[in-house]
């Protein structure tokens, strides 16, 4: 079950929708008591490097809510461990403990900048957040039969590799080019 807003009682939740590609799911709770006193959080803008963030969740081994704080250390395309898809992610220097996955990541104003979703196994205090633009795409991608909306996250299917070898760059006439 999932804990309700402000009480310790757990409620039964049902999965309404899953998007494996972006590691997101929508849950619903049919018990009206769960929703009493719940205030929705607002989505905020994309964070910048060094912005302070707080990750809220219910880590394994505890009964109460946990808040972990850190700063944004990287924003780039990352491989999502669940699906293997390469999508935008925010790296933070705060641990995403088992059980915290799925909790909101908040900026200093209390707006949601993303959802905690994975950590780096061989490192301490490095976690990843699914940023608000990915979540927004997931939320509007609820009508796969609508041809104006892509089902999932489209890709051109283009693969590339950096050409760092200076001799090969010179042979191909690419000296001085940066793009």
mmCIF file of C-alpha atoms in Angstrom:
data_model
loop_
_atom_site.group_PDB
_atom_site.id
_atom_site.type_symbol
_atom_site.label_atom_id
_atom_site.label_comp_id
_atom_site.label_asym_id
_atom_site.label_seq_id
_atom_site.Cartn_x
_atom_site.Cartn_y
_atom_site.Cartn_z
ATOM 1 C CA UNK A 1 0.000 0.000 0.000
ATOM 2 C CA UNK A 2 0.890 3.653 -0.209
ATOM 3 C CA UNK A 3 0.802 6.047 2.749
ATOM 4 C CA UNK A 4 -1.829 8.768 2.686
ATOM 5 C CA UNK A 5 -1.214 12.481 3.056
ATOM 6 C CA UNK A 6 -0.479 13.155 6.701
ATOM 7 C CA UNK A 7 -1.467 9.809 8.192
ATOM 8 C CA UNK A 8 0.299 6.504 8.753
ATOM 9 C CA UNK A 9 -2.480 4.326 7.307
ATOM 10 C CA UNK A 10 -1.549 2.626 4.063
ATOM 11 C CA UNK A 11 -4.000 2.546 1.148
ATOM 12 C CA UNK A 12 -4.303 0.130 -1.749
ATOM 13 C CA UNK A 13 -3.167 1.647 -5.055
ATOM 14 C CA UNK A 14 -3.842 0.382 -8.565
ATOM 15 C CA UNK A 15 -1.623 0.913 -11.573
ATOM 16 C CA UNK A 16 -3.470 3.110 -14.060
ATOM 17 C CA UNK A 17 -0.719 3.349 -16.671
ATOM 18 C CA UNK A 18 2.913 2.338 -17.167
ATOM 19 C CA UNK A 19 5.529 3.751 -19.530
ATOM 20 C CA UNK A 20 8.539 1.450 -19.282
ATOM 21 C CA UNK A 21 10.578 3.578 -21.671
ATOM 22 C CA UNK A 22 10.737 6.547 -19.285
ATOM 23 C CA UNK A 23 10.363 4.497 -16.069
ATOM 24 C CA UNK A 24 7.133 6.231 -15.023
ATOM 25 C CA UNK A 25 3.771 4.930 -13.875
ATOM 26 C CA UNK A 26 0.519 6.495 -12.760
ATOM 27 C CA UNK A 27 -1.164 5.072 -9.674
ATOM 28 C CA UNK A 28 -4.674 5.670 -8.481
ATOM 29 C CA UNK A 29 -6.267 5.169 -5.075
ATOM 30 C CA UNK A 30 -10.017 4.580 -4.950
ATOM 31 C CA UNK A 31 -10.393 5.254 -1.201
ATOM 32 C CA UNK A 32 -11.622 8.857 -0.931
ATOM 33 C CA UNK A 33 -10.035 9.171 2.531
ATOM 34 C CA UNK A 34 -6.603 9.030 0.871
ATOM 35 C CA UNK A 35 -7.233 12.290 -0.988
ATOM 36 C CA UNK A 36 -8.510 14.303 2.013
ATOM 37 C CA UNK A 37 -6.182 17.216 2.733
ATOM 38 C CA UNK A 38 -3.888 16.432 -0.189
ATOM 39 C CA UNK A 39 -2.578 19.518 -1.982
ATOM 40 C CA UNK A 40 -1.141 18.921 -5.467
ATOM 41 C CA UNK A 41 2.421 20.030 -6.148
ATOM 42 C CA UNK A 42 3.203 22.299 -9.099
ATOM 43 C CA UNK A 43 5.816 21.551 -11.740
ATOM 44 C CA UNK A 44 8.702 23.994 -11.791
ATOM 45 C CA UNK A 45 11.226 24.918 -14.468
ATOM 46 C CA UNK A 46 14.245 22.835 -15.411
ATOM 47 C CA UNK A 47 16.915 23.301 -12.760
ATOM 48 C CA UNK A 48 20.318 24.778 -13.443
ATOM 49 C CA UNK A 49 23.675 23.392 -12.404
ATOM 50 C CA UNK A 50 24.328 23.856 -8.675
ATOM 51 C CA UNK A 51 20.632 24.441 -7.875
ATOM 52 C CA UNK A 52 19.650 22.975 -4.528
ATOM 53 C CA UNK A 53 17.138 20.111 -4.628
ATOM 54 C CA UNK A 54 15.332 17.969 -2.067
ATOM 55 C CA UNK A 55 14.205 14.412 -2.776
ATOM 56 C CA UNK A 56 11.218 13.131 -0.801
ATOM 57 C CA UNK A 57 10.379 9.464 -0.395
ATOM 58 C CA UNK A 58 9.768 6.482 1.813
ATOM 59 C CA UNK A 59 13.066 4.521 1.857
ATOM 60 C CA UNK A 60 13.108 0.854 2.727
ATOM 61 C CA UNK A 61 13.498 0.055 6.403
ATOM 62 C CA UNK A 62 11.648 3.110 7.663
ATOM 63 C CA UNK A 63 8.076 4.011 8.440
ATOM 64 C CA UNK A 64 8.201 7.761 7.855
ATOM 65 C CA UNK A 65 8.951 10.144 5.065
ATOM 66 C CA UNK A 66 12.598 10.884 4.246
ATOM 67 C CA UNK A 67 14.065 14.052 2.738
ATOM 68 C CA UNK A 68 17.501 13.980 1.113
ATOM 69 C CA UNK A 69 19.127 17.232 -0.018
ATOM 70 C CA UNK A 70 21.748 17.899 -2.654
ATOM 71 C CA UNK A 71 22.613 20.000 -5.677
ATOM 72 C CA UNK A 72 22.271 19.492 -9.423
ATOM 73 C CA UNK A 73 25.634 18.350 -10.748
ATOM 74 C CA UNK A 74 24.801 17.387 -14.349
ATOM 75 C CA UNK A 75 21.963 17.655 -16.869
ATOM 76 C CA UNK A 76 22.319 15.464 -19.931
ATOM 77 C CA UNK A 77 21.044 12.488 -21.869
ATOM 78 C CA UNK A 78 21.443 9.370 -19.714
ATOM 79 C CA UNK A 79 20.716 5.700 -20.245
ATOM 80 C CA UNK A 80 17.670 4.797 -18.163
ATOM 81 C CA UNK A 81 18.512 1.531 -16.397
ATOM 82 C CA UNK A 82 14.954 0.140 -16.526
ATOM 83 C CA UNK A 83 14.431 0.423 -20.296
ATOM 84 C CA UNK A 84 17.858 1.173 -21.735
ATOM 85 C CA UNK A 85 16.379 4.262 -23.432
ATOM 86 C CA UNK A 86 18.539 7.360 -23.682
ATOM 87 C CA UNK A 87 16.519 10.294 -22.346
ATOM 88 C CA UNK A 88 17.130 13.555 -20.541
ATOM 89 C CA UNK A 89 18.053 13.147 -16.860
ATOM 90 C CA UNK A 90 19.239 15.336 -14.002
ATOM 91 C CA UNK A 91 22.125 14.071 -11.881
ATOM 92 C CA UNK A 92 22.190 15.174 -8.260
ATOM 93 C CA UNK A 93 24.737 14.677 -5.517
ATOM 94 C CA UNK A 94 22.187 13.178 -3.147
ATOM 95 C CA UNK A 95 21.662 9.454 -2.670
ATOM 96 C CA UNK A 96 18.463 7.962 -4.071
ATOM 97 C CA UNK A 97 17.891 5.251 -1.482
ATOM 98 C CA UNK A 98 15.915 2.087 -2.296
ATOM 99 C CA UNK A 99 12.275 3.033 -1.818
ATOM 100 C CA UNK A 100 12.834 6.739 -2.595
ATOM 101 C CA UNK A 101 12.435 6.023 -6.299
ATOM 102 C CA UNK A 102 9.217 7.629 -7.500
ATOM 103 C CA UNK A 103 9.355 10.438 -4.978
ATOM 104 C CA UNK A 104 9.349 14.073 -6.056
ATOM 105 C CA UNK A 105 12.515 16.133 -6.414
ATOM 106 C CA UNK A 106 11.765 19.694 -5.348
ATOM 107 C CA UNK A 107 13.532 22.988 -6.001
ATOM 108 C CA UNK A 108 14.070 25.655 -3.329
ATOM 109 C CA UNK A 109 10.571 27.063 -3.997
ATOM 110 C CA UNK A 110 8.933 23.664 -3.405
ATOM 111 C CA UNK A 111 8.081 23.070 -7.073
ATOM 112 C CA UNK A 112 8.573 19.622 -8.614
ATOM 113 C CA UNK A 113 11.595 19.542 -10.924
ATOM 114 C CA UNK A 114 11.394 15.791 -11.432
ATOM 115 C CA UNK A 115 10.961 12.301 -10.008
ATOM 116 C CA UNK A 116 13.752 10.324 -8.336
ATOM 117 C CA UNK A 117 14.397 7.149 -10.288
ATOM 118 C CA UNK A 118 17.826 5.556 -10.053
ATOM 119 C CA UNK A 119 21.220 5.773 -8.460
ATOM 120 C CA UNK A 120 24.724 4.989 -9.612
ATOM 121 C CA UNK A 121 25.564 1.598 -8.139
ATOM 122 C CA UNK A 122 29.328 2.021 -7.717
ATOM 123 C CA UNK A 123 29.169 5.546 -6.323
ATOM 124 C CA UNK A 124 27.867 7.099 -3.151
ATOM 125 C CA UNK A 125 25.628 10.147 -3.109
ATOM 126 C CA UNK A 126 24.871 10.213 -6.823
ATOM 127 C CA UNK A 127 21.250 9.978 -7.879
ATOM 128 C CA UNK A 128 19.211 10.661 -10.982
ATOM 129 C CA UNK A 129 15.943 12.475 -11.502
ATOM 130 C CA UNK A 130 13.503 12.188 -14.405
ATOM 131 C CA UNK A 131 13.065 15.902 -15.255
ATOM 132 C CA UNK A 132 9.735 17.711 -15.605
ATOM 133 C CA UNK A 133 9.804 17.863 -19.472
ATOM 134 C CA UNK A 134 9.975 14.046 -19.647
ATOM 135 C CA UNK A 135 7.144 13.778 -17.109
ATOM 136 C CA UNK A 136 5.075 16.349 -19.044
ATOM 137 C CA UNK A 137 5.518 14.313 -22.237
ATOM 138 C CA UNK A 138 4.430 11.156 -20.397
ATOM 139 C CA UNK A 139 1.347 12.897 -18.994
ATOM 140 C CA UNK A 140 0.086 14.144 -22.402
ATOM 141 C CA UNK A 141 0.995 10.898 -24.164
ATOM 142 C CA UNK A 142 -2.232 9.272 -23.034
ATOM 143 C CA UNK A 143 -3.930 8.966 -26.419
ATOM 144 C CA UNK A 144 -1.701 6.708 -28.566
ATOM 145 C CA UNK A 145 -4.432 6.545 -31.221
ATOM 146 C CA UNK A 146 -4.174 10.324 -31.748
ATOM 147 C CA UNK A 147 -1.823 10.740 -34.757
ATOM 148 C CA UNK A 148 -0.732 14.175 -33.513
ATOM 149 C CA UNK A 149 0.887 12.613 -30.468
ATOM 150 C CA UNK A 150 3.802 10.202 -30.604
ATOM 151 C CA UNK A 151 3.480 6.952 -28.708
ATOM 152 C CA UNK A 152 6.397 7.068 -26.309
ATOM 153 C CA UNK A 153 9.575 8.949 -27.157
ATOM 154 C CA UNK A 154 10.384 9.097 -30.872
ATOM 155 C CA UNK A 155 13.878 8.565 -32.166
ATOM 156 C CA UNK A 156 15.434 9.136 -35.573
ATOM 157 C CA UNK A 157 17.384 5.904 -35.235
ATOM 158 C CA UNK A 158 20.649 7.675 -35.998
ATOM 159 C CA UNK A 159 23.807 6.466 -34.309
ATOM 160 C CA UNK A 160 27.012 8.473 -34.185
ATOM 161 C CA UNK A 161 30.466 8.239 -32.760
ATOM 162 C CA UNK A 162 32.885 11.023 -31.919
ATOM 163 C CA UNK A 163 35.877 11.241 -34.253
ATOM 164 C CA UNK A 164 38.694 12.099 -31.859
ATOM 165 C CA UNK A 165 41.659 10.565 -33.693
ATOM 166 C CA UNK A 166 43.663 13.555 -35.060
ATOM 167 C CA UNK A 167 45.236 11.545 -37.940
ATOM 168 C CA UNK A 168 41.852 10.307 -39.152
ATOM 169 C CA UNK A 169 40.396 13.813 -38.809
ATOM 170 C CA UNK A 170 43.280 15.215 -40.891
ATOM 171 C CA UNK A 171 42.872 12.471 -43.512
ATOM 172 C CA UNK A 172 39.165 13.289 -43.844
ATOM 173 C CA UNK A 173 39.849 17.044 -44.034
ATOM 174 C CA UNK A 174 38.204 17.756 -40.710
ATOM 175 C CA UNK A 175 40.924 19.864 -39.044
ATOM 176 C CA UNK A 176 39.541 22.896 -37.296
ATOM 177 C CA UNK A 177 35.938 21.673 -37.375
ATOM 178 C CA UNK A 178 34.225 21.484 -34.034
ATOM 179 C CA UNK A 179 30.763 20.227 -34.930
#
